[in-house]
Short mmCIF file of C-alpha atoms and ligand atoms in Angstrom, two decimals:
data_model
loop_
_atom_site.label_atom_id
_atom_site.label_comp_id
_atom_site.label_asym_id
_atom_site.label_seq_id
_atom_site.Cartn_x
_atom_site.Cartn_y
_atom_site.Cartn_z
CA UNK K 75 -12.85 -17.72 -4.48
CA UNK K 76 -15.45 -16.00 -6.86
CA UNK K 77 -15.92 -17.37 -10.53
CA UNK K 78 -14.40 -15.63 -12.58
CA UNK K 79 -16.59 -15.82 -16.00
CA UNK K 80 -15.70 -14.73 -19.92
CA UNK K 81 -18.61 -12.44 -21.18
CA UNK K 82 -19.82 -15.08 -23.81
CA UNK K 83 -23.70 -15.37 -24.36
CA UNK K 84 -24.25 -18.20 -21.58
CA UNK K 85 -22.55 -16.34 -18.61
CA UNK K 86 -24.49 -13.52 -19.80
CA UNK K 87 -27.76 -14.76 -19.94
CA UNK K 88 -26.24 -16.57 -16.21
CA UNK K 89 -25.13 -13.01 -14.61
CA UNK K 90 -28.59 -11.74 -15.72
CA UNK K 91 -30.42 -14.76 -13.91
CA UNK K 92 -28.01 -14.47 -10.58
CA UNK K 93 -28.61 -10.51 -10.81
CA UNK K 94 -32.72 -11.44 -11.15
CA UNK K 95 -32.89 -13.79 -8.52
CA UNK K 96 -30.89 -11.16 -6.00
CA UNK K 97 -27.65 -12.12 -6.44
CA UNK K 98 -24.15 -9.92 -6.68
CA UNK K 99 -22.28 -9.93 -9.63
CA UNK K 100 -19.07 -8.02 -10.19
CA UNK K 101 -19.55 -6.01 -13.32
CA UNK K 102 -16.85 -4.07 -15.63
CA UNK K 103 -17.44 -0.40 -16.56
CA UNK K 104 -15.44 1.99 -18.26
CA UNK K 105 -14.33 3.54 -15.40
CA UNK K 106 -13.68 0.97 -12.69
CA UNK K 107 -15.31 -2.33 -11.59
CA UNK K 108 -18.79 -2.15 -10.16
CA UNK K 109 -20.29 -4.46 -7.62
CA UNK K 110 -23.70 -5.39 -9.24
CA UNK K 111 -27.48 -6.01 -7.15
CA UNK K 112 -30.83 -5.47 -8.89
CA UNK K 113 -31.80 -2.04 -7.15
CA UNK K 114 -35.43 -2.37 -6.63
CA UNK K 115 -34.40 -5.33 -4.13
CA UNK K 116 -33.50 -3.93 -0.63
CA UNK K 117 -32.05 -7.45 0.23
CA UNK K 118 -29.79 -7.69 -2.32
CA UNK K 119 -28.40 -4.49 -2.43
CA UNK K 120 -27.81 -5.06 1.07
CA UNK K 121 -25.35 -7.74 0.46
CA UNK K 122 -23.23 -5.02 -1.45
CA UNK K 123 -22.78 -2.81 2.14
CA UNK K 124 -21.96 -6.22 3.89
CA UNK K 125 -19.37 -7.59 1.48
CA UNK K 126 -17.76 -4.50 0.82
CA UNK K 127 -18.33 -3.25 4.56
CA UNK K 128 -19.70 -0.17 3.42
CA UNK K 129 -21.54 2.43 6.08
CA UNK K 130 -25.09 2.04 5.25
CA UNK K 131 -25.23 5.86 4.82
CA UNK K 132 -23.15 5.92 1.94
CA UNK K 133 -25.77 5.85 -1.23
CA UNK K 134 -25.15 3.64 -4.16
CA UNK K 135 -25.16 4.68 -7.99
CA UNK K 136 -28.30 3.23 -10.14
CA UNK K 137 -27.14 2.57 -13.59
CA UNK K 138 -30.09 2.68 -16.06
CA UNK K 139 -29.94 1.39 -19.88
CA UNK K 140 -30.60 4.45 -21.14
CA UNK K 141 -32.38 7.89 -20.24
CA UNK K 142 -35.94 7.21 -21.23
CA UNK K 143 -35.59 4.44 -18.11
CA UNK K 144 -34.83 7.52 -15.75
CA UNK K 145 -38.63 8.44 -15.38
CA UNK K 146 -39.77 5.58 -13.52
CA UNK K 147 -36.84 5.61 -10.67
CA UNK K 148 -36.25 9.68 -11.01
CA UNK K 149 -37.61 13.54 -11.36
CA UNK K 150 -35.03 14.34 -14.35
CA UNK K 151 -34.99 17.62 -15.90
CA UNK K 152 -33.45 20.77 -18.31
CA UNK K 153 -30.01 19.89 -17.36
CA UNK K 154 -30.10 16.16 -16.99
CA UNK K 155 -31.48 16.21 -20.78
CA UNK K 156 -28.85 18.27 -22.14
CA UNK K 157 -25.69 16.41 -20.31
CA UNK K 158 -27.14 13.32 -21.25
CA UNK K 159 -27.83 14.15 -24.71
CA UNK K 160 -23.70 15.38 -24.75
CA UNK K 161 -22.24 12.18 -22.64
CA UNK K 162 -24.56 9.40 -21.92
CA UNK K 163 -24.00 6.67 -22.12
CA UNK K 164 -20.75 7.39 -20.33
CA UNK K 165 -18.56 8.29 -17.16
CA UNK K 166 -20.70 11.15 -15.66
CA UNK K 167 -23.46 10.47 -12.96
CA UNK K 168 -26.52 12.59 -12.16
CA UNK K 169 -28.39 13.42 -8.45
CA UNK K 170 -31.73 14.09 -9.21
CA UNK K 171 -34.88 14.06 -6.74
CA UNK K 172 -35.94 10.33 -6.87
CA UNK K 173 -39.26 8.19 -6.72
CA UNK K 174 -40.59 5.99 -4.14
CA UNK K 175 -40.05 2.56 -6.01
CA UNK K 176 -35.91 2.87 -5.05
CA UNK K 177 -35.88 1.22 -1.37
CA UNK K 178 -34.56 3.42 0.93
CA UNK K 179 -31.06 1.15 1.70
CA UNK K 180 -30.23 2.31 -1.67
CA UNK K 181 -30.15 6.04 -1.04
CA UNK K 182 -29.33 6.00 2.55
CA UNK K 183 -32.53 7.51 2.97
CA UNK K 184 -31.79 10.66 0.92
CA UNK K 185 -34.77 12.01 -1.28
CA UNK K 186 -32.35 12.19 -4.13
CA UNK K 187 -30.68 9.48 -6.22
CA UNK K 188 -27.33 8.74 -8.15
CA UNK K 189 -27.97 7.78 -11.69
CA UNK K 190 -25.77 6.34 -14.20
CA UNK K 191 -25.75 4.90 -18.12
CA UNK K 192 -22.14 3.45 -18.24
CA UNK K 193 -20.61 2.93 -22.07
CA UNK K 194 -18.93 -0.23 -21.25
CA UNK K 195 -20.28 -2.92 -24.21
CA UNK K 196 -20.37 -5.62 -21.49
CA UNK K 197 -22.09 -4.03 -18.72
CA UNK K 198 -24.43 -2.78 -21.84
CA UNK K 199 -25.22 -6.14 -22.73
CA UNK K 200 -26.06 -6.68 -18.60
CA UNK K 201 -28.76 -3.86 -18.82
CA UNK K 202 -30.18 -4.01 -21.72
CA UNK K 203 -31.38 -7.30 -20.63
CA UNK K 204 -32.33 -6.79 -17.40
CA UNK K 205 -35.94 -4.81 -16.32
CA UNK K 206 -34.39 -3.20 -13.15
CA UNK K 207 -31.66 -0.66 -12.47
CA UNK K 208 -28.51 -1.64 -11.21
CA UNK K 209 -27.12 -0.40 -8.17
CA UNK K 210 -23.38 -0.79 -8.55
CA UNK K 211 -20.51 1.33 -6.29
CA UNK K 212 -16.85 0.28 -7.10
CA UNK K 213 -16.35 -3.25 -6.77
CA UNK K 214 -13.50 -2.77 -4.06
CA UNK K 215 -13.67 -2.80 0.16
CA UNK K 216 -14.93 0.35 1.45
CA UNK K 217 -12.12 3.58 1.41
CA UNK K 218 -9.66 0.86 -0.42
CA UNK K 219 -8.15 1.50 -3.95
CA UNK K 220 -10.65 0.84 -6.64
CA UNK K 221 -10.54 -2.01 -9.41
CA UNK K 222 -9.81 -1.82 -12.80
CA UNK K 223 -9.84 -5.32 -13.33
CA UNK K 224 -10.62 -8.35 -12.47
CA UNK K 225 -8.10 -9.74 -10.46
CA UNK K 226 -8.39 -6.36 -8.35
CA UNK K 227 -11.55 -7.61 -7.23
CA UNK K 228 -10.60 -11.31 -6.97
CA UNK K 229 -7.63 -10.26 -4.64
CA UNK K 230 -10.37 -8.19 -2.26
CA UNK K 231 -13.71 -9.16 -2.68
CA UNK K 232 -12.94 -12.67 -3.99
CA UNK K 233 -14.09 -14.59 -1.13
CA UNK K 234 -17.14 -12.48 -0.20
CA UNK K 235 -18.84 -12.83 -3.61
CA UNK K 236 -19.37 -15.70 -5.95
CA UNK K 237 -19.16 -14.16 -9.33
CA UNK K 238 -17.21 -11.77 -11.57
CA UNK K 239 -17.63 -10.82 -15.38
CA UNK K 240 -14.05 -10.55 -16.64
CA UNK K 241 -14.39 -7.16 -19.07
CA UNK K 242 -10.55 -6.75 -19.57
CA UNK K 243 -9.27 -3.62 -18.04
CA UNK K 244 -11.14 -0.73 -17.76
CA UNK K 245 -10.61 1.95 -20.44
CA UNK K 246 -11.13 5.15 -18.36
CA UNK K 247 -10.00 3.66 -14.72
CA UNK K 248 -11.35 6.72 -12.64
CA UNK K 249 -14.94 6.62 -11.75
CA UNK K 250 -17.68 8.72 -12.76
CA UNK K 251 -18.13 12.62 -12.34
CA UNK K 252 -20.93 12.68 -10.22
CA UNK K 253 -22.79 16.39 -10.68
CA UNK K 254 -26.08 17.33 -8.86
CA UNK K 255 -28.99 17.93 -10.64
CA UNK K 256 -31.76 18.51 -7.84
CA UNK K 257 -31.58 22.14 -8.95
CA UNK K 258 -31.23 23.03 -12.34
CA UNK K 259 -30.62 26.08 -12.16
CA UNK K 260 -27.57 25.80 -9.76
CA UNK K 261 -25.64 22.66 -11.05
CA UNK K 262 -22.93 21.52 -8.51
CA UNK K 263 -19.83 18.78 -8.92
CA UNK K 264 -19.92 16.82 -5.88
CA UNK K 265 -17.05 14.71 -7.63
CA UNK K 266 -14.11 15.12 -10.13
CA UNK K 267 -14.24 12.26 -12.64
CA UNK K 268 -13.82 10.53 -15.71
CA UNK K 269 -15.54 13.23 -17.98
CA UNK K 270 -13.48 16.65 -16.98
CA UNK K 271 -15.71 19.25 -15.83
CA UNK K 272 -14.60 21.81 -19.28
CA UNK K 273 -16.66 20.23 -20.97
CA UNK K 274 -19.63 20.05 -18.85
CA UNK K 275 -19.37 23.69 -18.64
CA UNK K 276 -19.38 24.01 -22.35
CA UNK K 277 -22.45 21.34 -23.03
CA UNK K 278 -24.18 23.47 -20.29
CA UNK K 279 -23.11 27.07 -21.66
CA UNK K 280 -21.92 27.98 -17.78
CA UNK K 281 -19.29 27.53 -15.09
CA UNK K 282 -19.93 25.06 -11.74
CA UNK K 283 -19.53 25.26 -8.18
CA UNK K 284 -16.27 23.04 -7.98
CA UNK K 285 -15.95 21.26 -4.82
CA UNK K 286 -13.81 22.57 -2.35
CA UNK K 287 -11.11 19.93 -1.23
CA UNK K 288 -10.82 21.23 2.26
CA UNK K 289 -14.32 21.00 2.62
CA UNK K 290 -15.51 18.03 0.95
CA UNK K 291 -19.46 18.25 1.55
CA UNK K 292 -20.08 14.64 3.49
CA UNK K 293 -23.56 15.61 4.22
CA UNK K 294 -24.53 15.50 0.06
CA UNK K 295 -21.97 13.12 -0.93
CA UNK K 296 -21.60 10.76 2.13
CA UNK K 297 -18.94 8.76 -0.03
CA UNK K 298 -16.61 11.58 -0.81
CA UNK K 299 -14.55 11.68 2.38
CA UNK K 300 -11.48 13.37 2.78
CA UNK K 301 -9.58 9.73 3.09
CA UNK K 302 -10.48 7.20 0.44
CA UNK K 303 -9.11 5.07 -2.42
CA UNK K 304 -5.99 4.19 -0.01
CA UNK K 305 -3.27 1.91 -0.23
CA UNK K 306 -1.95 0.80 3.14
CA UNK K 307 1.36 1.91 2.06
CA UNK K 308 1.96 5.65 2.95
CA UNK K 309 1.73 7.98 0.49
CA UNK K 310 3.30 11.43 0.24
CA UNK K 311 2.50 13.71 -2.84
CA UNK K 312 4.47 16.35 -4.53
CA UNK K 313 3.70 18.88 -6.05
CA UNK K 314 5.98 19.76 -8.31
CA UNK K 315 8.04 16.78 -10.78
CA UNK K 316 10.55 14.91 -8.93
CA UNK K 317 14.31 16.30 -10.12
CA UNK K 318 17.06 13.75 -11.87
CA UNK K 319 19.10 14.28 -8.83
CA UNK K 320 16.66 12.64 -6.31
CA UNK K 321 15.67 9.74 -8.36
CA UNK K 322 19.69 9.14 -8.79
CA UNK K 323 20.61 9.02 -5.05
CA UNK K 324 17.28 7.24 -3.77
CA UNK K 325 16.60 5.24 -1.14
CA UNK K 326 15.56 2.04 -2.36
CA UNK K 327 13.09 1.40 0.05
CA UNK K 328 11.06 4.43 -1.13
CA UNK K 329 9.19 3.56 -4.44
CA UNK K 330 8.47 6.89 -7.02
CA UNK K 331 5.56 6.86 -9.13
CA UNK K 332 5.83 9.44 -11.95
CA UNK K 333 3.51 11.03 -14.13
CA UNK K 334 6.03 10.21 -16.90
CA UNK K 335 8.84 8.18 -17.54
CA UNK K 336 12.40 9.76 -16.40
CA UNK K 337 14.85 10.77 -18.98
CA UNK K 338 17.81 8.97 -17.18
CA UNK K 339 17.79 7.33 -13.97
CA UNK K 340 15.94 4.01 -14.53
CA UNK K 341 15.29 1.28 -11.22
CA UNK K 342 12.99 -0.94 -10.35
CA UNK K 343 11.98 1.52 -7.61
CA UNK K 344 10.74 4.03 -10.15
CA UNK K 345 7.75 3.66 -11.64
CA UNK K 346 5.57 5.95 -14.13
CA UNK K 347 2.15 6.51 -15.45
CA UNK K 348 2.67 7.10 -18.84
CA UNK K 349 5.92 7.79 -21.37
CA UNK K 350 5.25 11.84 -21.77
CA UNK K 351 2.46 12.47 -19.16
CA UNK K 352 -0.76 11.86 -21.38
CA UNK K 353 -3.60 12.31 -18.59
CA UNK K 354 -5.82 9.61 -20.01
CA UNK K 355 -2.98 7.27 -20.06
CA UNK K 356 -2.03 8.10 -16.41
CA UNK K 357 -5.79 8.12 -15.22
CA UNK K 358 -6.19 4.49 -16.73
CA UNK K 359 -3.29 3.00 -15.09
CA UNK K 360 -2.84 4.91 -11.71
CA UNK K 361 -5.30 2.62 -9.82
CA UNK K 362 -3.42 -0.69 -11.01
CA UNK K 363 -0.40 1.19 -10.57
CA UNK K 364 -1.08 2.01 -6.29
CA UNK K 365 -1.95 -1.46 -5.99
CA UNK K 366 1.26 -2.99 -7.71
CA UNK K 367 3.14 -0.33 -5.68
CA UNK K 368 0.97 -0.89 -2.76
CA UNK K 369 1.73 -5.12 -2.90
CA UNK K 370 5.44 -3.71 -3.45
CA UNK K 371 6.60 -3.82 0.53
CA UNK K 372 7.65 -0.39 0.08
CA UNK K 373 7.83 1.95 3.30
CA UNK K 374 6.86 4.51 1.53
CA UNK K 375 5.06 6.15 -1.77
CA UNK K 376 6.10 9.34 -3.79
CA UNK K 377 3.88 10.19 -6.19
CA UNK K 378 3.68 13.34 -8.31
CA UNK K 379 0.54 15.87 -9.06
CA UNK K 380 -1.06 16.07 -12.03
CA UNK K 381 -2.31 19.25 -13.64
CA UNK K 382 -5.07 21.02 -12.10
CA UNK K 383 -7.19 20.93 -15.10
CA UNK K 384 -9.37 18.69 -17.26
CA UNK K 385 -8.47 14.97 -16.16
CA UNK K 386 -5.30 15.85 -14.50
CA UNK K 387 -8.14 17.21 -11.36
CA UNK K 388 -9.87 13.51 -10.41
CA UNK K 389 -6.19 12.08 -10.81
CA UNK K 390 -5.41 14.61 -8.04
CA UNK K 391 -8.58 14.00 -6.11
CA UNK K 392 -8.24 10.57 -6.21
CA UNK K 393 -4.40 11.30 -5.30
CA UNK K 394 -5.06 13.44 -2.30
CA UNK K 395 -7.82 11.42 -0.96
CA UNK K 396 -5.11 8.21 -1.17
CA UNK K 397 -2.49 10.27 0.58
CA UNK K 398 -5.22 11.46 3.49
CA UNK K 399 -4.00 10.08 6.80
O1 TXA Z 1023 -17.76 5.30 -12.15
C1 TXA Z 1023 -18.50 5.14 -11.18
O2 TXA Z 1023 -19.24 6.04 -10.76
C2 TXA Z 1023 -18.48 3.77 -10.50
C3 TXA Z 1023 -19.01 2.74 -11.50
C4 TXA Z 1023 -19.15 1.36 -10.88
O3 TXA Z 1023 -20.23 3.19 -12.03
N1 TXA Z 1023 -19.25 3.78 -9.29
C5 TXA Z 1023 -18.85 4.42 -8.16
O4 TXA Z 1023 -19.69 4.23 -7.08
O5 TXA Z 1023 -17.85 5.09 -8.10
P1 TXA Z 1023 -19.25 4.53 -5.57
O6 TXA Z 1023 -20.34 3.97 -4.75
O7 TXA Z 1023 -17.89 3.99 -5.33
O8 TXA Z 1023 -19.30 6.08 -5.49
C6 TXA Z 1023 -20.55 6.73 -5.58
C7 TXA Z 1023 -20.53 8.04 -4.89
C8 TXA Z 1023 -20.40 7.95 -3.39
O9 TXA Z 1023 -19.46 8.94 -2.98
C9 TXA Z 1023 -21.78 8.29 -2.87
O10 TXA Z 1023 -21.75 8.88 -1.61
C10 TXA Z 1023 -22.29 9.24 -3.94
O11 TXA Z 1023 -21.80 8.68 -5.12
N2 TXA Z 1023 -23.75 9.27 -3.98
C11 TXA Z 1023 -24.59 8.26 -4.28
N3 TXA Z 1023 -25.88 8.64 -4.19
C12 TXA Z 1023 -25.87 9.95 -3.83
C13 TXA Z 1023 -26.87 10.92 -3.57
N4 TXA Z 1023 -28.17 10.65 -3.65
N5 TXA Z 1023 -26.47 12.16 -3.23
C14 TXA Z 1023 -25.16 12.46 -3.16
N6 TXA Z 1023 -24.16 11.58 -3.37
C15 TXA Z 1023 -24.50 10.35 -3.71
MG1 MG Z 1024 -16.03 3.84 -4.62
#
């Protein structure tokens, strides 16, 4: 079992020694749980692929204190000033062209690199005291659901790893948008995430290339396959809200999660996001919510689509890629 250790100044100053001396750490951010390694150490970032059993051609995020650090890891530019200006630190993740001090296991070999400057005051306090990047992806095992906290990544990574800063819950609980940079003048989401892609468009004055979820471009985002964040339970989506009149004469063996919370029928195999569909509410709890429904024995999941717009389109992503057999 990994440690599970209270972000008071010792463990702090500890996680900050382990992470120095090429150690993994699980980290919280406001989005999900990252699995921590000092990125200018090939070794140790190594151990993340192995523990989470991750193919060594997926690239890993860097997360950077703040964006002066970019310059020595990364070619930033126009665009990468103005979003991070308008959301860093925060949920939204930049490919620019990188420099040759990132080792290559990092990247996958890519000439570009995933860069990060999370918000969360713990994983601040991590950074700010550390004089390397951080290469961190979600703290889960590959393609299963990510964590939010940090019993998720007791329960999965808990005897691979030896220690885990205990954050609370994440506030956000959908990871980053990730956005490439390499040209400026043609900005393009690779992923729908925490910070909706609106208002993006409105800090950059212009409307992006959205990705296309019947093509999902492996060969620029080698992470963003079709199937991912999956419980083992299997999961059919609907489009439109479930009616009364199904959730009345269910089968109890089939377990409905909701976007919100039913106006009559009430059992313990329905379950909702949040009490009148907030989409922050819902984005926060959906990954805890697949697992609980996930560890429920169920033989089957109905869940219901968000709207296609603002947060309601990573929900879906994250939906669709779950429901991907
Ligand atoms: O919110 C988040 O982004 C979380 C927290 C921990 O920061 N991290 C996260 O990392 O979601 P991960 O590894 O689970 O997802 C990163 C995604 C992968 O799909 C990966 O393929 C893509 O970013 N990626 C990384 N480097 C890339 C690059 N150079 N070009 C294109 N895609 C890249
Ligand atoms: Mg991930």
């Amino acid at each position: 079992m990994a440690r599970i250790l209270k972000p008071n100044e010792e463990n702090l100053r500890d996680v900050r020694k382990f992470l120095r001396l090429g150690e993994l750490v699980a980290i919280p951010t406001e989005t999900v749980y990252g699995l921590a390694a000092n990125a200018l150490d090939a070794e140790a970032c190594a151990k993340i692929f192995a523990a989470k059993e991750r193919p060594t051609n997926d690239p890993l995020i860097c997360h950077v204190s703040s964006y002066d650090a970019l310059d020595r890891f990364c070619k930033p530019n126009d665009a990468s000033k103005t979003l991070a200006d308008a959301f860093w630190p925060g949920p939204l993740t930049f490919i620019l062209p990188k420099k040759p001090i990132i080792p290559d296991i990092v990247t996958a070999g890519l000439d570009s690199i995933a860069v990060r400057s999370p918000n969360h005051p713990v994983f601040r306090q991590i950074i700010e005291g550390c004089d390397f990047p951080l290469a961190a992806p979600s703290a889960n095992p590959f393609a299963y659901i990510s964590p939010t906290m940090a019993a998720h990544v007791q329960a999965n990574l808990g005897d691979r790893i030896d220690y885990i800063l205990d954050g609370g819950p994440c506030e956000l609980g959908v990871e980053s948008t990730i956005i490439d940079l390499r040209n400026p003048r043609d900005p393009k989401v690779l992923r729908y995430g925490a910070l909706p892609i609106e208002k993006i468009e409105n800090a950059l004055k212009r409307r992006l290339e959205r990705p296309n979820p019947n093509q999902p471009e492996i060969t620029i985002a080698p992470g963003t396959l079709p199937s991912h964040y999956s419980p083992r339970t299997t999961l059919e989506l609907r489009s439109k809200s479930v009616q009364e009149e199904e959730l009345a004469t269910s089968d109890r063996s089939i377990v409905y999660l909701l976007l919100r919370k039913p106006s009559h029928t009430l059992s313990n195999n329905i379950h909702w996001l949040s009490e009148k569909g907030e989409l922050e509410t819902i984005a926060a709890k959906l990954y805890a919510k697949l697992r609980e429904l996930d560890d429920g024995g169920y033989a089957k999941i109905i869940a219901e689509e968000a709207p296609e717009l603002g947060l309601g389109l990573a929900i879906n992503d994250r939906l669709r890629r779950a429901a991907f057999k």
